[in-house]
Amino acid sequence: VSCPHLEIIFIKLNAAGYKKTSETTGYPPAPGAYNCIAWAANDSRQWWWPDSDSYWPAWSERKLNIGSFVKAFHRLGYRICGHSRVEFAFEKVALYTLNDEPKHMARQLRDGTWTSKCGGLEDINHFTLDAVESYGPHPEFAEYGAPELYMKRFIPVAWVVKLVQCIAWKIQEYRDR
Amino acid sequence: MLDVIVLSAVLSKPPIRGNTREETMVVCFDSSINEVVDKSDFSIASIRGSASMRNTIEKDLFTGPSAALYGDADIATAFRTLADEWSARTQHISSNKDLITDPNYRQIVKLGWSVVPLLLKDMRDNKRFWFPALYEITNVRPFDPSDAGNGKRMLEAWMKWGRLKGLI
């Protein structure tokens, strides 16, 4: 299924190849709104951003810089690595920046392709990392910048983290009732 | 001349007692209105108060449409147009900073307190991302900091605040 509206703002997307994998979710406070950072962290319940109106892990500062993002993902088991190639028993995320400012994150799938949540729009599975590379100008084109930093985590660690996340969400769901 | 008209329109509103940023600004501002309007030679430099206050007033008055330029019906129309355009062109953005620095979002914030009821109603009905705009205008965050990111609780807190203030 193609997304012509995405192909307009991401000029490389069509050439790189992609598949749509979800419907749009909108922004908070729309129920179930989540963004690319949340999606990279396997969370499809909250909108992650280091400011006072969004969820951000307690162990990382709410500052819009690369360090805050690295710290947020460090506690999820990720460590900085040097490249985006597939590595056995590891899963990876990539941080896109523009002028040193974090803009977007993508998560690597087992087959080496990448999955991204495009703001409040759809999730897509893009076949190359540079498919969503973009430099504006807004609003004609997106401004995700380019992949700047890669982090990886050992898959057994990922299982443990996902289990803990799942329990935390259940507790939150119970409290929200 | 335009600045005098705009300033007169802003100051024609009765002063409101309050402790949020804009309300405080109007109260402070009001003390110097007679002098400013009588002289008919208003300039930002003639405003009494701190330099930062003058800067804020100057920025709010002269860098975009303020609520003073619109009637109530116009504000609703302007808000709807700006909001719909903003939604259409920022849907792919994940960065909150990019969302709120979009020119349309800035214009909405500049509409000031008059747009707060519209923001609250739109957030309730259309679930659009007005949390930062509401904070910028009112300088309050009615939800517990630990609820940041919990859209449901944040929305409930803002709605409760809006009802208490008689805005919705």
mmCIF file of C-alpha atoms in Angstrom:
data_model
loop_
_atom_site.group_PDB
_atom_site.id
_atom_site.type_symbol
_atom_site.label_atom_id
_atom_site.label_comp_id
_atom_site.label_asym_id
_atom_site.label_seq_id
_atom_site.Cartn_x
_atom_site.Cartn_y
_atom_site.Cartn_z
ATOM 1 C CA VAL A 1 0.000 0.000 0.000
ATOM 2 C CA SER A 2 1.504 3.316 -0.996
ATOM 3 C CA CYS A 3 1.302 6.657 0.787
ATOM 4 C CA PRO A 4 1.512 9.424 -1.838
ATOM 5 C CA HIS A 5 1.448 12.124 0.847
ATOM 6 C CA LEU A 6 4.647 10.687 2.317
ATOM 7 C CA GLU A 7 6.314 10.366 -1.067
ATOM 8 C CA ILE A 8 5.846 14.108 -1.564
ATOM 9 C CA ILE A 9 7.580 15.161 1.634
ATOM 10 C CA PHE A 10 10.236 12.423 1.607
ATOM 11 C CA ILE A 11 11.712 12.698 -1.857
ATOM 12 C CA LYS A 12 13.818 9.529 -1.608
ATOM 13 C CA LEU A 13 11.079 7.330 -0.234
ATOM 14 C CA ASN A 14 9.607 6.068 -3.468
ATOM 15 C CA ALA A 15 12.982 5.236 -4.980
ATOM 16 C CA ALA A 16 14.193 3.551 -1.800
ATOM 17 C CA GLY A 17 11.028 1.492 -1.446
ATOM 18 C CA TYR A 18 8.668 1.187 1.494
ATOM 19 C CA LYS A 19 5.504 -0.428 2.812
ATOM 20 C CA LYS A 20 2.817 1.112 4.949
ATOM 21 C CA THR A 21 2.382 -0.876 8.162
ATOM 22 C CA SER A 22 -0.209 1.038 10.194
ATOM 23 C CA GLU A 23 -2.887 3.691 10.005
ATOM 24 C CA THR A 24 -2.441 7.276 11.199
ATOM 25 C CA THR A 25 -2.668 7.903 14.932
ATOM 26 C CA GLY A 26 -2.718 11.704 15.259
ATOM 27 C CA TYR A 27 -1.212 13.702 18.069
ATOM 28 C CA PRO A 28 -1.720 13.686 21.806
ATOM 29 C CA PRO A 29 -4.281 13.777 23.329
ATOM 30 C CA ALA A 30 -5.673 11.464 20.643
ATOM 31 C CA PRO A 31 -5.919 8.025 22.277
ATOM 32 C CA GLY A 32 -3.067 5.818 21.140
ATOM 33 C CA ALA A 33 -0.993 8.648 19.654
ATOM 34 C CA TYR A 34 2.695 7.816 19.547
ATOM 35 C CA ASN A 35 5.666 9.102 17.583
ATOM 36 C CA CYS A 36 8.889 7.830 16.065
ATOM 37 C CA ILE A 37 10.849 7.928 19.310
ATOM 38 C CA ALA A 38 8.209 5.857 21.084
ATOM 39 C CA TRP A 39 8.074 3.464 18.137
ATOM 40 C CA ALA A 40 11.851 3.038 18.196
ATOM 41 C CA ALA A 41 11.507 2.165 21.891
ATOM 42 C CA ASN A 42 8.773 -0.396 21.103
ATOM 43 C CA ASP A 43 6.160 1.780 22.767
ATOM 44 C CA SER A 44 2.981 2.394 20.786
ATOM 45 C CA ARG A 45 1.074 3.963 23.660
ATOM 46 C CA GLN A 46 2.730 7.322 24.324
ATOM 47 C CA TRP A 47 4.280 10.312 22.588
ATOM 48 C CA TRP A 48 7.956 10.558 23.576
ATOM 49 C CA TRP A 49 9.738 13.892 23.498
ATOM 50 C CA PRO A 50 12.024 15.625 26.019
ATOM 51 C CA ASP A 51 9.678 18.459 26.945
ATOM 52 C CA SER A 52 7.113 19.069 29.663
ATOM 53 C CA ASP A 53 4.083 18.060 27.598
ATOM 54 C CA SER A 54 5.223 14.595 26.564
ATOM 55 C CA TYR A 55 6.423 11.348 28.063
ATOM 56 C CA TRP A 56 10.157 11.116 28.614
ATOM 57 C CA PRO A 57 11.947 8.460 30.685
ATOM 58 C CA ALA A 58 12.667 9.671 34.214
ATOM 59 C CA TRP A 59 16.332 8.669 33.963
ATOM 60 C CA SER A 60 17.079 11.112 31.148
ATOM 61 C CA GLU A 61 17.027 14.905 31.165
ATOM 62 C CA ARG A 62 14.276 16.684 29.270
ATOM 63 C CA LYS A 63 16.707 18.485 27.006
ATOM 64 C CA LEU A 64 16.615 18.514 23.232
ATOM 65 C CA ASN A 65 20.064 17.197 22.503
ATOM 66 C CA ILE A 66 21.650 13.973 21.333
ATOM 67 C CA GLY A 67 22.888 13.153 24.850
ATOM 68 C CA SER A 68 19.355 13.010 26.266
ATOM 69 C CA PHE A 69 18.281 10.573 23.572
ATOM 70 C CA VAL A 70 21.330 8.387 24.094
ATOM 71 C CA LYS A 71 20.692 8.341 27.842
ATOM 72 C CA ALA A 72 17.007 7.542 27.379
ATOM 73 C CA PHE A 73 17.832 4.516 25.214
ATOM 74 C CA HIS A 74 20.854 3.472 27.278
ATOM 75 C CA ARG A 75 18.592 2.335 30.116
ATOM 76 C CA LEU A 76 16.561 0.340 27.586
ATOM 77 C CA GLY A 77 19.678 -1.692 26.925
ATOM 78 C CA TYR A 78 21.032 0.144 23.886
ATOM 79 C CA ARG A 79 24.675 1.056 23.444
ATOM 80 C CA ILE A 80 26.220 3.286 20.795
ATOM 81 C CA CYS A 81 27.635 1.367 17.846
ATOM 82 C CA GLY A 82 29.518 2.314 14.745
ATOM 83 C CA HIS A 83 27.326 1.210 11.845
ATOM 84 C CA SER A 84 23.835 0.343 10.679
ATOM 85 C CA ARG A 85 24.566 -3.104 9.231
ATOM 86 C CA VAL A 86 22.631 -6.100 10.548
ATOM 87 C CA GLU A 87 24.426 -7.882 13.385
ATOM 88 C CA PHE A 88 23.480 -11.331 14.620
ATOM 89 C CA ALA A 89 21.533 -11.258 17.927
ATOM 90 C CA PHE A 90 21.363 -7.477 18.054
ATOM 91 C CA GLU A 91 18.632 -5.004 17.244
ATOM 92 C CA LYS A 92 19.423 -1.451 16.298
ATOM 93 C CA VAL A 93 17.977 2.027 16.270
ATOM 94 C CA ALA A 94 19.158 5.060 14.307
ATOM 95 C CA LEU A 95 18.880 8.661 15.418
ATOM 96 C CA TYR A 96 18.347 11.264 12.688
ATOM 97 C CA THR A 97 19.549 14.775 13.373
ATOM 98 C CA LEU A 98 19.553 18.099 11.586
ATOM 99 C CA ASN A 99 22.052 20.718 12.768
ATOM 100 C CA ASP A 100 22.821 18.499 15.772
ATOM 101 C CA GLU A 101 19.191 18.529 16.854
ATOM 102 C CA PRO A 102 17.381 15.163 17.161
ATOM 103 C CA LYS A 103 14.505 14.935 14.715
ATOM 104 C CA HIS A 104 13.593 11.307 14.151
ATOM 105 C CA MET A 105 14.369 7.696 15.056
ATOM 106 C CA ALA A 106 14.022 4.462 13.114
ATOM 107 C CA ARG A 107 14.269 0.867 14.336
ATOM 108 C CA GLN A 108 15.925 -1.940 12.424
ATOM 109 C CA LEU A 109 13.950 -5.073 11.655
ATOM 110 C CA ARG A 110 15.461 -8.552 11.488
ATOM 111 C CA ASP A 111 15.690 -8.478 7.706
ATOM 112 C CA GLY A 112 17.785 -5.318 7.804
ATOM 113 C CA THR A 113 15.006 -2.960 6.717
ATOM 114 C CA TRP A 114 13.831 -0.135 8.974
ATOM 115 C CA THR A 115 10.572 0.843 10.558
ATOM 116 C CA SER A 116 9.601 4.450 11.207
ATOM 117 C CA LYS A 117 6.592 6.213 12.617
ATOM 118 C CA CYS A 118 6.122 9.457 10.717
ATOM 119 C CA GLY A 119 4.874 11.857 13.383
ATOM 120 C CA GLY A 120 1.117 11.466 13.688
ATOM 121 C CA LEU A 121 0.915 9.651 10.355
ATOM 122 C CA GLU A 122 1.505 6.002 9.478
ATOM 123 C CA ASP A 123 4.238 3.557 10.406
ATOM 124 C CA ILE A 124 6.237 2.544 7.380
ATOM 125 C CA ASN A 125 8.761 -0.156 6.707
ATOM 126 C CA HIS A 126 11.441 1.552 4.584
ATOM 127 C CA PHE A 127 14.005 -0.554 2.819
ATOM 128 C CA THR A 128 16.935 1.799 3.319
ATOM 129 C CA LEU A 129 17.910 4.095 6.146
ATOM 130 C CA ASP A 130 18.168 7.134 3.891
ATOM 131 C CA ALA A 131 14.620 6.725 2.589
ATOM 132 C CA VAL A 132 13.369 9.327 5.063
ATOM 133 C CA GLU A 133 16.484 11.482 4.995
ATOM 134 C CA SER A 134 15.222 15.009 4.357
ATOM 135 C CA TYR A 135 16.330 18.580 4.715
ATOM 136 C CA GLY A 136 13.224 20.696 4.157
ATOM 137 C CA PRO A 137 12.317 23.401 3.645
ATOM 138 C CA HIS A 138 9.215 22.995 5.765
ATOM 139 C CA PRO A 139 6.354 22.653 4.908
ATOM 140 C CA GLU A 140 7.072 21.467 1.346
ATOM 141 C CA PHE A 141 9.484 18.774 2.508
ATOM 142 C CA ALA A 142 10.194 17.010 5.763
ATOM 143 C CA GLU A 143 13.133 18.005 7.938
ATOM 144 C CA TYR A 144 14.299 14.755 9.506
ATOM 145 C CA GLY A 145 17.945 15.369 8.688
ATOM 146 C CA ALA A 146 20.182 12.330 8.270
ATOM 147 C CA PRO A 147 21.052 9.271 10.380
ATOM 148 C CA GLU A 148 23.732 10.485 12.759
ATOM 149 C CA LEU A 149 24.059 7.884 15.456
ATOM 150 C CA TYR A 150 23.355 4.183 15.819
ATOM 151 C CA MET A 151 22.653 2.169 18.954
ATOM 152 C CA LYS A 152 22.266 -1.572 19.376
ATOM 153 C CA ARG A 153 21.087 -3.963 22.075
ATOM 154 C CA PHE A 154 21.494 -7.668 22.611
ATOM 155 C CA ILE A 155 18.221 -9.421 21.770
ATOM 156 C CA PRO A 156 17.913 -11.348 25.092
ATOM 157 C CA VAL A 157 18.277 -7.971 26.832
ATOM 158 C CA ALA A 158 15.506 -6.672 24.583
ATOM 159 C CA TRP A 159 13.208 -9.492 25.760
ATOM 160 C CA VAL A 160 13.768 -8.595 29.408
ATOM 161 C CA VAL A 161 13.248 -4.866 28.757
ATOM 162 C CA LYS A 162 10.069 -5.538 26.781
ATOM 163 C CA LEU A 163 8.739 -7.687 29.630
ATOM 164 C CA VAL A 164 9.428 -4.903 32.146
ATOM 165 C CA GLN A 165 7.827 -2.323 29.809
ATOM 166 C CA CYS A 166 4.784 -4.539 29.439
ATOM 167 C CA ILE A 167 4.369 -4.846 33.222
ATOM 168 C CA ALA A 168 4.817 -1.077 33.659
ATOM 169 C CA TRP A 169 2.116 -0.384 31.061
ATOM 170 C CA LYS A 170 -0.285 -2.829 32.703
ATOM 171 C CA ILE A 171 0.214 -1.050 36.020
ATOM 172 C CA GLN A 172 -0.363 2.315 34.350
ATOM 173 C CA GLU A 173 -3.485 1.002 32.617
ATOM 174 C CA TYR A 174 -4.810 -0.235 35.952
ATOM 175 C CA ARG A 175 -4.122 3.154 37.589
ATOM 176 C CA ASP A 176 -5.815 5.013 34.742
ATOM 177 C CA ARG A 177 -9.084 3.172 35.277
ATOM 178 C CA MET B 1 -0.484 55.529 13.799
ATOM 179 C CA LEU B 2 -1.110 51.797 13.451
ATOM 180 C CA ASP B 3 0.657 51.100 16.683
ATOM 181 C CA VAL B 4 -1.596 53.555 18.514
ATOM 182 C CA ILE B 5 -4.705 51.893 17.061
ATOM 183 C CA VAL B 6 -3.510 48.430 17.981
ATOM 184 C CA LEU B 7 -2.489 49.520 21.445
ATOM 185 C CA SER B 8 -5.793 51.302 22.026
ATOM 186 C CA ALA B 9 -7.707 48.203 21.005
ATOM 187 C CA VAL B 10 -5.717 46.043 23.397
ATOM 188 C CA LEU B 11 -6.083 48.464 26.240
ATOM 189 C CA SER B 12 -9.777 49.035 25.690
ATOM 190 C CA LYS B 13 -10.364 45.707 27.421
ATOM 191 C CA PRO B 14 -11.062 46.041 31.152
ATOM 192 C CA PRO B 15 -8.104 45.037 33.284
ATOM 193 C CA ILE B 16 -8.371 41.551 34.651
ATOM 194 C CA ARG B 17 -6.975 40.590 37.987
ATOM 195 C CA GLY B 18 -4.934 37.483 37.742
ATOM 196 C CA ASN B 19 -1.564 36.009 38.147
ATOM 197 C CA THR B 20 -0.794 34.526 34.772
ATOM 198 C CA ARG B 21 1.585 36.163 32.365
ATOM 199 C CA GLU B 22 -0.827 37.864 30.028
ATOM 200 C CA GLU B 23 -3.220 38.964 32.745
ATOM 201 C CA THR B 24 -0.375 40.494 34.679
ATOM 202 C CA MET B 25 0.795 42.222 31.543
ATOM 203 C CA VAL B 26 -2.591 43.849 30.997
ATOM 204 C CA VAL B 27 -2.812 45.035 34.616
ATOM 205 C CA CYS B 28 0.684 46.548 34.521
ATOM 206 C CA PHE B 29 0.046 48.029 31.151
ATOM 207 C CA ASP B 30 -3.196 49.631 32.192
ATOM 208 C CA SER B 31 -1.511 51.979 34.645
ATOM 209 C CA SER B 32 0.117 53.847 31.799
ATOM 210 C CA ILE B 33 -2.729 53.884 29.262
ATOM 211 C CA ASN B 34 -4.134 57.374 29.861
ATOM 212 C CA GLU B 35 -0.795 59.000 29.576
ATOM 213 C CA VAL B 36 0.115 57.081 26.441
ATOM 214 C CA VAL B 37 -3.150 57.646 24.603
ATOM 215 C CA ASP B 38 -3.425 61.333 25.602
ATOM 216 C CA LYS B 39 -0.046 62.110 24.247
ATOM 217 C CA SER B 40 -0.868 60.387 20.940
ATOM 218 C CA ASP B 41 2.795 59.884 20.347
ATOM 219 C CA PHE B 42 3.070 56.400 21.664
ATOM 220 C CA SER B 43 6.249 54.464 21.283
ATOM 221 C CA ILE B 44 7.356 51.262 22.923
ATOM 222 C CA ALA B 45 10.001 53.190 24.770
ATOM 223 C CA SER B 46 7.285 55.186 26.529
ATOM 224 C CA ILE B 47 5.901 52.106 28.279
ATOM 225 C CA ARG B 48 6.748 52.037 31.919
ATOM 226 C CA GLY B 49 8.212 48.837 33.211
ATOM 227 C CA SER B 50 11.147 46.576 32.719
ATOM 228 C CA ALA B 51 12.946 46.147 29.434
ATOM 229 C CA SER B 52 11.814 42.530 29.252
ATOM 230 C CA MET B 53 8.190 43.589 29.672
ATOM 231 C CA ARG B 54 8.567 46.140 26.900
ATOM 232 C CA ASN B 55 10.142 43.510 24.685
ATOM 233 C CA THR B 56 7.286 41.101 25.326
ATOM 234 C CA ILE B 57 4.690 43.743 24.548
ATOM 235 C CA GLU B 58 6.521 44.853 21.439
ATOM 236 C CA LYS B 59 6.851 41.288 20.228
ATOM 237 C CA ASP B 60 3.214 40.447 20.919
ATOM 238 C CA LEU B 61 1.894 43.620 19.308
ATOM 239 C CA PHE B 62 3.942 44.095 16.229
ATOM 240 C CA THR B 63 5.120 40.768 14.911
ATOM 241 C CA GLY B 64 1.833 39.192 13.892
ATOM 242 C CA PRO B 65 -1.895 39.410 14.247
ATOM 243 C CA SER B 66 -2.966 39.713 17.855
ATOM 244 C CA ALA B 67 -6.428 39.145 19.230
ATOM 245 C CA ALA B 68 -6.904 42.888 19.151
ATOM 246 C CA LEU B 69 -7.176 42.791 15.378
ATOM 247 C CA TYR B 70 -10.044 40.312 15.380
ATOM 248 C CA GLY B 71 -13.622 40.228 16.600
ATOM 249 C CA ASP B 72 -14.862 37.057 18.346
ATOM 250 C CA ALA B 73 -16.227 35.556 15.143
ATOM 251 C CA ASP B 74 -13.044 36.484 13.306
ATOM 252 C CA ILE B 75 -10.933 34.822 15.964
ATOM 253 C CA ALA B 76 -12.881 31.590 15.544
ATOM 254 C CA THR B 77 -12.477 31.738 11.783
ATOM 255 C CA ALA B 78 -8.814 32.689 11.952
ATOM 256 C CA PHE B 79 -8.165 29.944 14.466
ATOM 257 C CA ARG B 80 -9.916 27.305 12.376
ATOM 258 C CA THR B 81 -8.031 28.281 9.237
ATOM 259 C CA LEU B 82 -4.652 28.409 10.958
ATOM 260 C CA ALA B 83 -5.273 25.173 12.861
ATOM 261 C CA ASP B 84 -6.421 23.226 9.809
ATOM 262 C CA GLU B 85 -3.425 24.385 7.795
ATOM 263 C CA TRP B 86 -1.093 23.581 10.674
ATOM 264 C CA SER B 87 -2.543 20.090 11.023
ATOM 265 C CA ALA B 88 -2.264 19.408 7.328
ATOM 266 C CA ARG B 89 1.353 20.352 7.009
ATOM 267 C CA THR B 90 2.856 19.042 10.235
ATOM 268 C CA GLN B 91 1.338 15.581 10.454
ATOM 269 C CA HIS B 92 4.612 13.860 9.648
ATOM 270 C CA ILE B 93 6.562 15.677 12.382
ATOM 271 C CA SER B 94 7.591 13.952 15.601
ATOM 272 C CA SER B 95 9.599 16.815 17.060
ATOM 273 C CA ASN B 96 7.445 18.878 19.392
ATOM 274 C CA LYS B 97 9.771 21.790 18.797
ATOM 275 C CA ASP B 98 9.125 21.647 15.060
ATOM 276 C CA LEU B 99 5.399 21.340 15.657
ATOM 277 C CA ILE B 100 5.223 24.469 17.764
ATOM 278 C CA THR B 101 7.639 26.597 15.774
ATOM 279 C CA ASP B 102 5.518 26.252 12.645
ATOM 280 C CA PRO B 103 4.400 29.782 11.658
ATOM 281 C CA ASN B 104 0.708 28.900 11.956
ATOM 282 C CA TYR B 105 1.168 27.604 15.481
ATOM 283 C CA ARG B 106 2.950 30.839 16.393
ATOM 284 C CA GLN B 107 0.089 32.873 14.933
ATOM 285 C CA ILE B 108 -2.395 30.908 17.016
ATOM 286 C CA VAL B 109 -0.387 31.533 20.185
ATOM 287 C CA LYS B 110 -0.301 35.238 19.331
ATOM 288 C CA LEU B 111 -4.083 35.326 19.368
ATOM 289 C CA GLY B 112 -3.663 35.194 23.136
ATOM 290 C CA TRP B 113 -6.284 34.528 25.782
ATOM 291 C CA SER B 114 -9.180 34.961 23.369
ATOM 292 C CA VAL B 115 -8.225 31.726 21.653
ATOM 293 C CA VAL B 116 -7.954 29.637 24.840
ATOM 294 C CA PRO B 117 -11.622 28.492 24.834
ATOM 295 C CA LEU B 118 -11.226 27.509 21.171
ATOM 296 C CA LEU B 119 -8.048 25.587 21.923
ATOM 297 C CA LEU B 120 -9.732 23.723 24.760
ATOM 298 C CA LYS B 121 -12.802 22.866 22.700
ATOM 299 C CA ASP B 122 -10.709 21.818 19.720
ATOM 300 C CA MET B 123 -8.512 19.665 21.909
ATOM 301 C CA ARG B 124 -11.596 18.004 23.390
ATOM 302 C CA ASP B 125 -13.330 17.464 20.041
ATOM 303 C CA ASN B 126 -10.496 17.010 17.548
ATOM 304 C CA LYS B 127 -7.684 15.899 19.861
ATOM 305 C CA ARG B 128 -5.138 18.264 18.407
ATOM 306 C CA PHE B 129 -1.867 19.041 20.140
ATOM 307 C CA TRP B 130 -2.545 22.331 21.926
ATOM 308 C CA PHE B 131 -0.805 21.590 25.239
ATOM 309 C CA PRO B 132 2.241 23.782 24.474
ATOM 310 C CA ALA B 133 0.056 26.609 23.083
ATOM 311 C CA LEU B 134 -2.123 26.582 26.180
ATOM 312 C CA TYR B 135 0.923 26.722 28.401
ATOM 313 C CA GLU B 136 2.500 29.532 26.399
ATOM 314 C CA ILE B 137 -0.629 31.649 26.605
ATOM 315 C CA THR B 138 -1.732 30.920 30.162
ATOM 316 C CA ASN B 139 1.594 30.073 31.771
ATOM 317 C CA VAL B 140 -0.084 27.254 33.703
ATOM 318 C CA ARG B 141 0.115 23.483 33.434
ATOM 319 C CA PRO B 142 -2.859 22.065 35.320
ATOM 320 C CA PHE B 143 -1.683 18.443 35.280
ATOM 321 C CA ASP B 144 0.753 16.705 37.562
ATOM 322 C CA PRO B 145 4.270 16.640 36.037
ATOM 323 C CA SER B 146 4.285 12.859 36.342
ATOM 324 C CA ASP B 147 1.306 12.776 33.960
ATOM 325 C CA ALA B 148 3.279 14.440 31.144
ATOM 326 C CA GLY B 149 2.754 12.245 28.101
ATOM 327 C CA ASN B 150 -0.424 10.698 29.461
ATOM 328 C CA GLY B 151 -2.762 12.362 26.984
ATOM 329 C CA LYS B 152 -5.910 11.238 28.742
ATOM 330 C CA ARG B 153 -4.939 12.698 32.121
ATOM 331 C CA MET B 154 -3.495 15.862 30.589
ATOM 332 C CA LEU B 155 -6.682 16.420 28.628
ATOM 333 C CA GLU B 156 -8.840 15.814 31.694
ATOM 334 C CA ALA B 157 -6.770 18.288 33.723
ATOM 335 C CA TRP B 158 -7.042 20.978 31.059
ATOM 336 C CA MET B 159 -10.795 20.422 30.685
ATOM 337 C CA LYS B 160 -11.291 20.641 34.431
ATOM 338 C CA TRP B 161 -9.278 23.855 34.513
ATOM 339 C CA GLY B 162 -11.273 25.250 31.588
ATOM 340 C CA ARG B 163 -14.558 24.503 33.343
ATOM 341 C CA LEU B 164 -13.364 26.058 36.603
ATOM 342 C CA LYS B 165 -12.318 29.195 34.728
ATOM 343 C CA GLY B 166 -15.638 29.267 32.878
ATOM 344 C CA LEU B 167 -13.926 29.019 29.514
ATOM 345 C CA ILE B 168 -15.827 25.965 28.239
#
